[in-house]
PDB file of C-alpha atoms and ligand atoms in Angstrom:
ATOM      1  CA  MET H 163     -20.255   9.328  18.691  1.00 84.00           C
ATOM      2  CA  ARG H 164     -18.688   8.978  15.262  1.00 96.00           C
ATOM      3  CA  LYS H 165     -19.389   5.791  13.347  1.00 97.00           C
ATOM      4  CA  ILE H 166     -16.304   4.138  11.907  1.00 97.00           C
ATOM      5  CA  ILE H 167     -16.172   4.183   8.122  1.00 98.00           C
ATOM      6  CA  ILE H 168     -14.042   1.772   6.101  1.00 98.00           C
ATOM      7  CA  ALA H 169     -13.782   2.508   2.383  1.00 98.00           C
ATOM      8  CA  GLY H 170     -11.985   0.435  -0.243  1.00 98.00           C
ATOM      9  CA  ASN H 171     -10.312   2.346  -3.055  1.00 98.00           C
ATOM     10  CA  TRP H 172      -9.833  -0.151  -5.882  1.00 98.00           C
ATOM     11  CA  LYS H 173      -7.864   2.391  -7.946  1.00 98.00           C
ATOM     12  CA  MET H 174      -7.341   1.317 -11.586  1.00 98.00           C
ATOM     13  CA  TYR H 175      -7.751  -2.372 -10.862  1.00 98.00           C
ATOM     14  CA  LYS H 176     -10.468  -4.837 -11.885  1.00 98.00           C
ATOM     15  CA  THR H 177     -12.299  -5.341 -15.141  1.00 98.00           C
ATOM     16  CA  ILE H 178     -16.077  -5.513 -14.887  1.00 98.00           C
ATOM     17  CA  SER H 179     -16.143  -9.289 -14.416  1.00 98.00           C
ATOM     18  CA  GLU H 180     -13.314  -9.153 -11.861  1.00 98.00           C
ATOM     19  CA  ALA H 181     -15.091  -6.372  -9.982  1.00 98.00           C
ATOM     20  CA  ILE H 182     -18.315  -8.379  -9.825  1.00 98.00           C
ATOM     21  CA  GLU H 183     -16.333 -11.335  -8.471  1.00 98.00           C
ATOM     22  CA  LEU H 184     -14.628  -9.221  -5.790  1.00 98.00           C
ATOM     23  CA  ALA H 185     -17.881  -7.517  -4.752  1.00 98.00           C
ATOM     24  CA  ASN H 186     -19.692 -10.842  -4.578  1.00 98.00           C
ATOM     25  CA  GLY H 187     -16.870 -12.335  -2.532  1.00 97.00           C
ATOM     26  CA  LEU H 188     -16.993  -9.466  -0.053  1.00 97.00           C
ATOM     27  CA  LYS H 189     -20.753  -9.631   0.158  1.00 96.00           C
ATOM     28  CA  ARG H 190     -20.511 -13.351   0.932  1.00 96.00           C
ATOM     29  CA  GLU H 191     -17.775 -12.861   3.518  1.00 95.00           C
ATOM     30  CA  LEU H 192     -19.567  -9.972   5.247  1.00 95.00           C
ATOM     31  CA  SER H 193     -22.932 -11.738   5.306  1.00 92.00           C
ATOM     32  CA  SER H 194     -21.726 -13.806   8.263  1.00 89.00           C
ATOM     33  CA  LEU H 195     -20.300 -10.777  10.092  1.00 86.00           C
ATOM     34  CA  ASP H 196     -22.053  -8.264  12.279  1.00 85.00           C
ATOM     35  CA  TYR H 197     -20.662  -5.044  10.826  1.00 88.00           C
ATOM     36  CA  ALA H 198     -23.556  -2.773  11.834  1.00 90.00           C
ATOM     37  CA  ALA H 199     -21.110  -0.599  13.801  1.00 92.00           C
ATOM     38  CA  VAL H 200     -19.143   0.182  10.645  1.00 96.00           C
ATOM     39  CA  ASP H 201     -20.041   2.000   7.413  1.00 97.00           C
ATOM     40  CA  VAL H 202     -18.561   0.041   4.513  1.00 98.00           C
ATOM     41  CA  VAL H 203     -17.945   1.596   1.092  1.00 98.00           C
ATOM     42  CA  LEU H 204     -16.507   0.100  -2.104  1.00 98.00           C
ATOM     43  CA  CYS H 205     -15.009   2.404  -4.731  1.00 98.00           C
ATOM     44  CA  PRO H 206     -14.439   0.477  -7.963  1.00 98.00           C
ATOM     45  CA  PRO H 207     -13.348   2.089 -11.239  1.00 98.00           C
ATOM     46  CA  TYR H 208     -16.071   3.984 -13.155  1.00 98.00           C
ATOM     47  CA  THR H 209     -16.578   1.163 -15.674  1.00 98.00           C
ATOM     48  CA  ALA H 210     -17.677  -1.276 -12.966  1.00 98.00           C
ATOM     49  CA  LEU H 211     -19.892   1.038 -10.872  1.00 98.00           C
ATOM     50  CA  SER H 212     -23.273  -0.078 -12.242  1.00 98.00           C
ATOM     51  CA  GLU H 213     -22.497  -3.767 -12.021  1.00 98.00           C
ATOM     52  CA  VAL H 214     -21.070  -3.515  -8.495  1.00 98.00           C
ATOM     53  CA  SER H 215     -24.120  -1.464  -7.526  1.00 98.00           C
ATOM     54  CA  GLU H 216     -26.321  -4.381  -8.602  1.00 98.00           C
ATOM     55  CA  VAL H 217     -24.238  -6.826  -6.583  1.00 98.00           C
ATOM     56  CA  LEU H 218     -24.533  -4.610  -3.483  1.00 98.00           C
ATOM     57  CA  SER H 219     -28.263  -3.987  -3.724  1.00 96.00           C
ATOM     58  CA  GLY H 220     -30.070  -5.291  -0.666  1.00 95.00           C
ATOM     59  CA  THR H 221     -26.891  -5.047   1.477  1.00 95.00           C
ATOM     60  CA  GLU H 222     -25.651  -2.282   3.779  1.00 95.00           C
ATOM     61  CA  ILE H 223     -22.466  -1.922   1.699  1.00 97.00           C
ATOM     62  CA  LYS H 224     -22.395   1.400  -0.139  1.00 98.00           C
ATOM     63  CA  LEU H 225     -20.869   2.367  -3.463  1.00 98.00           C
ATOM     64  CA  GLY H 226     -18.426   5.212  -4.059  1.00 98.00           C
ATOM     65  CA  ALA H 227     -16.533   6.719  -6.996  1.00 98.00           C
ATOM     66  CA  GLN H 228     -12.853   7.601  -7.058  1.00 98.00           C
ATOM     67  CA  ASP H 229     -13.292  11.078  -8.544  1.00 98.00           C
ATOM     68  CA  VAL H 230     -15.844  13.349 -10.236  1.00 98.00           C
ATOM     69  CA  TYR H 231     -16.039  16.503 -12.341  1.00 98.00           C
ATOM     70  CA  TRP H 232     -17.836  19.546 -10.950  1.00 98.00           C
ATOM     71  CA  GLU H 233     -20.082  20.417 -13.917  1.00 98.00           C
ATOM     72  CA  ASP H 234     -23.346  18.483 -14.320  1.00 98.00           C
ATOM     73  CA  GLU H 235     -22.910  17.931 -18.073  1.00 98.00           C
ATOM     74  CA  GLY H 236     -21.248  19.478 -21.112  1.00 98.00           C
ATOM     75  CA  ALA H 237     -18.358  19.210 -23.533  1.00 98.00           C
ATOM     76  CA  PHE H 238     -15.836  17.812 -21.029  1.00 98.00           C
ATOM     77  CA  THR H 239     -14.447  14.759 -22.788  1.00 98.00           C
ATOM     78  CA  GLY H 240     -13.480  11.962 -20.449  1.00 97.00           C
ATOM     79  CA  GLU H 241     -15.163  13.396 -17.385  1.00 98.00           C
ATOM     80  CA  VAL H 242     -18.005  12.015 -15.254  1.00 98.00           C
ATOM     81  CA  SER H 243     -20.499  14.151 -13.293  1.00 98.00           C
ATOM     82  CA  CYS H 244     -22.351  13.851  -9.983  1.00 98.00           C
ATOM     83  CA  PRO H 245     -25.725  13.094 -11.637  1.00 98.00           C
ATOM     84  CA  MET H 246     -24.009  10.292 -13.598  1.00 98.00           C
ATOM     85  CA  LEU H 247     -22.497   8.844 -10.412  1.00 98.00           C
ATOM     86  CA  LYS H 248     -25.862   8.936  -8.652  1.00 98.00           C
ATOM     87  CA  ASP H 249     -27.431   7.248 -11.653  1.00 98.00           C
ATOM     88  CA  ALA H 250     -24.804   4.494 -11.390  1.00 98.00           C
ATOM     89  CA  GLY H 251     -25.704   3.904  -7.726  1.00 98.00           C
ATOM     90  CA  CYS H 252     -23.019   5.900  -5.901  1.00 98.00           C
ATOM     91  CA  THR H 253     -23.484   7.430  -2.463  1.00 98.00           C
ATOM     92  CA  TYR H 254     -19.852   8.480  -1.832  1.00 98.00           C
ATOM     93  CA  VAL H 255     -17.125  10.183  -3.882  1.00 98.00           C
ATOM     94  CA  ILE H 256     -13.404  10.310  -3.126  1.00 98.00           C
ATOM     95  CA  ILE H 257     -11.752  13.580  -4.139  1.00 98.00           C
ATOM     96  CA  GLY H 258      -8.242  14.974  -3.807  1.00 98.00           C
ATOM     97  CA  HIS H 259      -6.528  11.588  -3.640  1.00 98.00           C
ATOM     98  CA  SER H 260      -2.759  12.096  -3.683  1.00 97.00           C
ATOM     99  CA  GLU H 261      -2.469  10.070  -6.894  1.00 97.00           C
ATOM    100  CA  ARG H 262      -4.827  12.550  -8.567  1.00 98.00           C
ATOM    101  CA  ARG H 263      -2.878  15.455  -7.086  1.00 97.00           C
ATOM    102  CA  GLN H 264       0.433  13.921  -8.229  1.00 95.00           C
ATOM    103  CA  PHE H 265      -0.439  12.560 -11.698  1.00 97.00           C
ATOM    104  CA  PHE H 266      -3.531  14.488 -12.820  1.00 97.00           C
ATOM    105  CA  SER H 267      -2.916  18.059 -11.665  1.00 96.00           C
ATOM    106  CA  GLU H 268      -5.568  18.007  -8.925  1.00 97.00           C
ATOM    107  CA  THR H 269      -5.258  21.126  -6.766  1.00 98.00           C
ATOM    108  CA  ASN H 270      -6.959  22.342  -3.609  1.00 98.00           C
ATOM    109  CA  GLU H 271      -8.980  24.668  -5.834  1.00 98.00           C
ATOM    110  CA  THR H 272     -10.300  21.856  -8.075  1.00 98.00           C
ATOM    111  CA  VAL H 273     -10.987  19.721  -4.990  1.00 98.00           C
ATOM    112  CA  ASN H 274     -13.055  22.609  -3.609  1.00 98.00           C
ATOM    113  CA  LYS H 275     -15.095  22.881  -6.836  1.00 98.00           C
ATOM    114  CA  LYS H 276     -15.724  19.132  -6.787  1.00 98.00           C
ATOM    115  CA  LEU H 277     -16.654  19.242  -3.112  1.00 98.00           C
ATOM    116  CA  LYS H 278     -19.295  21.922  -3.720  1.00 98.00           C
ATOM    117  CA  ALA H 279     -20.797  19.916  -6.606  1.00 98.00           C
ATOM    118  CA  ILE H 280     -20.858  16.720  -4.535  1.00 98.00           C
ATOM    119  CA  LEU H 281     -22.649  18.437  -1.649  1.00 98.00           C
ATOM    120  CA  LYS H 282     -25.092  20.157  -4.020  1.00 98.00           C
ATOM    121  CA  HIS H 283     -26.094  16.749  -5.358  1.00 98.00           C
ATOM    122  CA  GLY H 284     -26.454  15.102  -1.958  1.00 98.00           C
ATOM    123  CA  LEU H 285     -23.504  12.754  -2.364  1.00 98.00           C
ATOM    124  CA  ILE H 286     -21.029  12.193   0.484  1.00 98.00           C
ATOM    125  CA  PRO H 287     -17.492  13.442  -0.132  1.00 98.00           C
ATOM    126  CA  ILE H 288     -14.323  11.791   1.113  1.00 98.00           C
ATOM    127  CA  VAL H 289     -11.720  14.557   0.872  1.00 98.00           C
ATOM    128  CA  CYS H 290      -8.120  13.325   0.925  1.00 98.00           C
ATOM    129  CA  VAL H 291      -5.258  15.346   2.379  1.00 98.00           C
ATOM    130  CA  GLY H 292      -1.733  14.404   3.334  1.00 98.00           C
ATOM    131  CA  GLU H 293       1.895  15.431   3.288  1.00 97.00           C
ATOM    132  CA  THR H 294       4.781  13.984   1.272  1.00 95.00           C
ATOM    133  CA  LEU H 295       7.803  12.416   2.934  1.00 94.00           C
ATOM    134  CA  ALA H 296       9.948  15.464   2.104  1.00 94.00           C
ATOM    135  CA  GLU H 297       7.366  17.741   3.708  1.00 95.00           C
ATOM    136  CA  ARG H 298       7.242  15.595   6.852  1.00 94.00           C
ATOM    137  CA  GLU H 299      11.033  15.535   7.052  1.00 93.00           C
ATOM    138  CA  ARG H 300      11.128  19.324   6.741  1.00 95.00           C
ATOM    139  CA  ASN H 301       8.633  19.500   9.642  1.00 96.00           C
ATOM    140  CA  GLU H 302       6.044  21.046   7.350  1.00 97.00           C
ATOM    141  CA  THR H 303       3.264  18.488   7.916  1.00 97.00           C
ATOM    142  CA  PHE H 304       0.939  20.786   9.855  1.00 98.00           C
ATOM    143  CA  LYS H 305       1.548  23.735   7.532  1.00 97.00           C
ATOM    144  CA  VAL H 306       0.797  21.592   4.447  1.00 98.00           C
ATOM    145  CA  LEU H 307      -2.332  20.164   6.042  1.00 98.00           C
ATOM    146  CA  GLU H 308      -3.576  23.558   7.143  1.00 98.00           C
ATOM    147  CA  ASN H 309      -3.284  24.786   3.572  1.00 98.00           C
ATOM    148  CA  GLN H 310      -4.955  21.686   2.087  1.00 98.00           C
ATOM    149  CA  VAL H 311      -7.794  21.613   4.616  1.00 98.00           C
ATOM    150  CA  LYS H 312      -8.547  25.335   4.518  1.00 97.00           C
ATOM    151  CA  LYS H 313      -8.414  25.609   0.721  1.00 98.00           C
ATOM    152  CA  SER H 314     -10.124  22.309  -0.124  1.00 98.00           C
ATOM    153  CA  LEU H 315     -12.950  23.034   2.318  1.00 98.00           C
ATOM    154  CA  ALA H 316     -13.226  26.769   1.595  1.00 98.00           C
ATOM    155  CA  GLU H 317     -16.700  28.341   1.698  1.00 97.00           C
ATOM    156  CA  ILE H 318     -18.460  25.233   2.983  1.00 98.00           C
ATOM    157  CA  SER H 319     -21.317  26.069   5.366  1.00 97.00           C
ATOM    158  CA  GLN H 320     -21.685  24.678   8.873  1.00 96.00           C
ATOM    159  CA  SER H 321     -24.623  22.547   7.775  1.00 96.00           C
ATOM    160  CA  ASP H 322     -22.616  21.046   4.896  1.00 98.00           C
ATOM    161  CA  ILE H 323     -19.257  20.550   6.597  1.00 98.00           C
ATOM    162  CA  VAL H 324     -20.697  17.933   8.963  1.00 97.00           C
ATOM    163  CA  LYS H 325     -21.475  15.753   5.921  1.00 97.00           C
ATOM    164  CA  VAL H 326     -17.840  15.776   4.802  1.00 98.00           C
ATOM    165  CA  ILE H 327     -15.467  12.906   5.538  1.00 98.00           C
ATOM    166  CA  ILE H 328     -11.778  13.721   5.592  1.00 98.00           C
ATOM    167  CA  ALA H 329      -9.168  11.085   4.787  1.00 98.00           C
ATOM    168  CA  TYR H 330      -5.723  11.812   6.185  1.00 98.00           C
ATOM    169  CA  GLU H 331      -3.387   9.937   3.876  1.00 97.00           C
ATOM    170  CA  PRO H 332       0.328  10.625   4.310  1.00 97.00           C
ATOM    171  CA  VAL H 333       1.671  10.243   0.768  1.00 95.00           C
ATOM    172  CA  TRP H 334       4.703   8.322   2.037  1.00 94.00           C
ATOM    173  CA  ALA H 335       2.407   5.629   3.461  1.00 92.00           C
ATOM    174  CA  ILE H 336       0.252   5.025   0.378  1.00 91.00           C
ATOM    175  CA  GLY H 337       1.025   1.775  -1.373  1.00 85.00           C
ATOM    176  CA  THR H 338       4.449   1.637   0.264  1.00 87.00           C
ATOM    177  CA  GLY H 339       3.764  -0.831   3.061  1.00 84.00           C
ATOM    178  CA  ARG H 340       5.003   1.880   5.421  1.00 87.00           C
ATOM    179  CA  THR H 341       2.116   2.761   7.728  1.00 88.00           C
ATOM    180  CA  ALA H 342       2.040   5.811   9.951  1.00 89.00           C
ATOM    181  CA  THR H 343       2.332   4.707  13.554  1.00 95.00           C
ATOM    182  CA  PRO H 344      -0.914   4.981  15.509  1.00 97.00           C
ATOM    183  CA  ALA H 345       0.692   7.882  17.415  1.00 97.00           C
ATOM    184  CA  GLN H 346       1.610   9.702  14.182  1.00 97.00           C
ATOM    185  CA  ALA H 347      -1.904   9.199  12.781  1.00 97.00           C
ATOM    186  CA  GLU H 348      -3.467  10.419  16.022  1.00 98.00           C
ATOM    187  CA  GLU H 349      -1.206  13.446  16.349  1.00 97.00           C
ATOM    188  CA  THR H 350      -1.916  14.549  12.796  1.00 98.00           C
ATOM    189  CA  GLN H 351      -5.626  13.806  12.831  1.00 98.00           C
ATOM    190  CA  LYS H 352      -6.021  15.637  16.140  1.00 98.00           C
ATOM    191  CA  TYR H 353      -4.313  18.573  14.473  1.00 98.00           C
ATOM    192  CA  ILE H 354      -6.879  18.435  11.636  1.00 98.00           C
ATOM    193  CA  ARG H 355      -9.749  18.250  14.130  1.00 98.00           C
ATOM    194  CA  ASP H 356      -8.390  21.229  16.098  1.00 98.00           C
ATOM    195  CA  LEU H 357      -8.113  23.131  12.840  1.00 98.00           C
ATOM    196  CA  LEU H 358     -11.762  22.364  12.026  1.00 98.00           C
ATOM    197  CA  SER H 359     -12.679  23.498  15.507  1.00 98.00           C
ATOM    198  CA  ALA H 360     -10.912  26.823  14.940  1.00 97.00           C
ATOM    199  CA  VAL H 361     -12.546  27.337  11.527  1.00 96.00           C
ATOM    200  CA  TYR H 362     -16.033  26.151  12.590  1.00 97.00           C
ATOM    201  CA  ASN H 363     -16.487  25.194  16.240  1.00 97.00           C
ATOM    202  CA  LYS H 364     -15.801  22.336  18.652  1.00 97.00           C
ATOM    203  CA  THR H 365     -19.220  20.695  18.279  1.00 97.00           C
ATOM    204  CA  ILE H 366     -18.847  20.600  14.513  1.00 97.00           C
ATOM    205  CA  SER H 367     -15.254  19.385  14.594  1.00 98.00           C
ATOM    206  CA  GLU H 368     -16.250  16.596  16.993  1.00 97.00           C
ATOM    207  CA  SER H 369     -18.910  15.361  14.578  1.00 97.00           C
ATOM    208  CA  ILE H 370     -16.676  15.155  11.474  1.00 98.00           C
ATOM    209  CA  ARG H 371     -15.239  11.753  10.642  1.00 98.00           C
ATOM    210  CA  ILE H 372     -11.546  11.611   9.817  1.00 98.00           C
ATOM    211  CA  GLN H 373     -10.245   8.418   8.224  1.00 98.00           C
ATOM    212  CA  TYR H 374      -6.629   7.303   8.124  1.00 98.00           C
ATOM    213  CA  GLY H 375      -5.244   5.925   4.858  1.00 97.00           C
ATOM    214  CA  GLY H 376      -1.846   4.470   3.986  1.00 96.00           C
ATOM    215  CA  SER H 377      -0.998   0.757   3.972  1.00 94.00           C
ATOM    216  CA  VAL H 378      -3.852  -0.197   6.294  1.00 97.00           C
ATOM    217  CA  LYS H 379      -4.035  -3.957   6.684  1.00 96.00           C
ATOM    218  CA  PRO H 380      -5.690  -6.371   9.139  1.00 97.00           C
ATOM    219  CA  GLU H 381      -2.571  -6.410  11.355  1.00 96.00           C
ATOM    220  CA  ASN H 382      -2.536  -2.654  11.994  1.00 96.00           C
ATOM    221  CA  THR H 383      -6.268  -1.876  11.910  1.00 97.00           C
ATOM    222  CA  THR H 384      -7.099  -2.327  15.587  1.00 97.00           C
ATOM    223  CA  GLU H 385      -4.347  -0.058  16.926  1.00 97.00           C
ATOM    224  CA  LEU H 386      -5.117   2.635  14.364  1.00 97.00           C
ATOM    225  CA  MET H 387      -8.880   2.529  14.989  1.00 97.00           C
ATOM    226  CA  LYS H 388      -8.336   2.736  18.755  1.00 97.00           C
ATOM    227  CA  GLN H 389      -6.916   6.241  18.376  1.00 97.00           C
ATOM    228  CA  PRO H 390      -9.479   8.824  19.515  1.00 97.00           C
ATOM    229  CA  ASP H 391      -9.277  10.907  16.338  1.00 98.00           C
ATOM    230  CA  VAL H 392      -9.141   8.023  13.851  1.00 98.00           C
ATOM    231  CA  ASP H 393     -12.672   7.286  12.679  1.00 98.00           C
ATOM    232  CA  GLY H 394     -12.056   4.765   9.969  1.00 98.00           C
ATOM    233  CA  ALA H 395      -9.775   3.884   7.089  1.00 98.00           C
ATOM    234  CA  LEU H 396      -9.403   4.466   3.384  1.00 98.00           C
ATOM    235  CA  VAL H 397      -7.860   1.238   2.153  1.00 98.00           C
ATOM    236  CA  GLY H 398      -6.114   0.690  -1.182  1.00 97.00           C
ATOM    237  CA  GLY H 399      -4.171  -2.535  -1.700  1.00 97.00           C
ATOM    238  CA  ALA H 400      -5.804  -4.552   1.068  1.00 98.00           C
ATOM    239  CA  SER H 401      -9.293  -3.731  -0.269  1.00 98.00           C
ATOM    240  CA  LEU H 402      -8.549  -5.796  -3.368  1.00 98.00           C
ATOM    241  CA  LYS H 403      -8.365  -8.991  -1.330  1.00 98.00           C
ATOM    242  CA  ILE H 404     -11.640 -10.358  -0.002  1.00 97.00           C
ATOM    243  CA  LEU H 405     -10.289 -11.810   3.234  1.00 97.00           C
ATOM    244  CA  SER H 406      -8.038  -8.857   4.064  1.00 98.00           C
ATOM    245  CA  PHE H 407     -10.756  -6.268   3.547  1.00 98.00           C
ATOM    246  CA  ALA H 408     -13.330  -8.331   5.454  1.00 97.00           C
ATOM    247  CA  ASP H 409     -10.814  -8.765   8.276  1.00 97.00           C
ATOM    248  CA  ILE H 410     -10.186  -4.989   8.414  1.00 97.00           C
ATOM    249  CA  ILE H 411     -13.949  -4.440   8.732  1.00 97.00           C
ATOM    250  CA  LYS H 412     -14.145  -7.111  11.416  1.00 95.00           C
ATOM    251  CA  GLN H 413     -11.289  -5.557  13.439  1.00 95.00           C
ATOM    252  CA  ALA H 414     -12.761  -2.079  13.051  1.00 96.00           C
ATOM    253  CA  GLY H 415     -16.166  -3.316  14.216  1.00 94.00           C
ATOM    254  CA  LYS H 416     -14.630  -4.485  17.491  1.00 92.00           C
ATOM    255  CA  VAL H 417     -13.306  -1.023  18.316  1.00 91.00           C
ATOM    256  CA  SER H 418     -16.084   0.968  19.872  1.00 70.00           C
ATOM    257  CA  LYS H 419     -15.723   4.739  19.683  1.00 64.00           C
ATOM    258  CA  GLY H 420     -17.006   7.152  22.266  1.00 48.00           C
TER     259      GLY H 420
HETATM  260  C1  PEP A 178      -5.243   4.631  -0.997  1.00 71.31           C
HETATM  261  O1  PEP A 178      -5.250   4.308  -2.168  1.00 71.31           O
HETATM  262  O2  PEP A 178      -5.963   5.563  -0.607  1.00 71.31           O
HETATM  263  C2  PEP A 178      -4.382   3.898  -0.070  1.00 71.31           C
HETATM  264  C3  PEP A 178      -4.340   4.279   1.190  1.00 71.31           C
HETATM  265  O3  PEP A 178      -3.667   2.845  -0.580  1.00 71.31           O
HETATM  266  P1  PEP A 178      -2.870   1.706   0.274  1.00 71.31           P
HETATM  267  O4  PEP A 178      -3.837   1.205   1.315  1.00 71.31           O
HETATM  268  O5  PEP A 178      -2.536   0.660  -0.750  1.00 71.31           O
HETATM  269  O6  PEP A 178      -1.690   2.347   0.878  1.00 71.31           O
END
């Protein structure tokens, strides 16, 4: 049984005071909900991590970062390390987001270095993969995903791989309002699970959570979460609105996974 995980990626939105307001609003909204069946994670920008961590203390809502650097410390201007994220209250770290791949030269190789550092420090990685529209239209989706999954997760042991969360995020669905259909998400995520089964084994692949990301909103959550290989969502835009994000968590909580 894989527990559904809903994570909100706030991207480069929210000043510290705005982030506190959003986190407090979510905390208030979720306090009247039974969301025990769902892991909930908020990923604000670095500047707001400590303050949001304080807001979330005493709740079951966890904190995540949107990226990390693989070294622990050193002359790496502008970068933030795993020990720093832990110090700020983080449990989760998103890596390999398509916006980082597209605008900040993230590669499968740098994702792999980050992944190893995250696991070494006992944080939980959310590793993003996904094809572009051109790749999907050229029927290259599976080939692209095979390359991303194998290279990003290279040299990860059996005992570590089960701690990894994968987020399948088709690039054409991120921030576009164009969601993958539940059938498209299922087909692709089943492909990823089969790939993990071939690289590791069936028991391991069955225990790894695979989120879907790309224009998830309250209206499409239930159908997406009902898919056997969809174990949660990585949510961008809709995580910036208290009622939308709370509603996504509520819908997800109603879908029981076997
Ligand atoms: C994301 O940022 O990972 C994302 C899926 O964004 P959106 O929900 O806005 O498409």
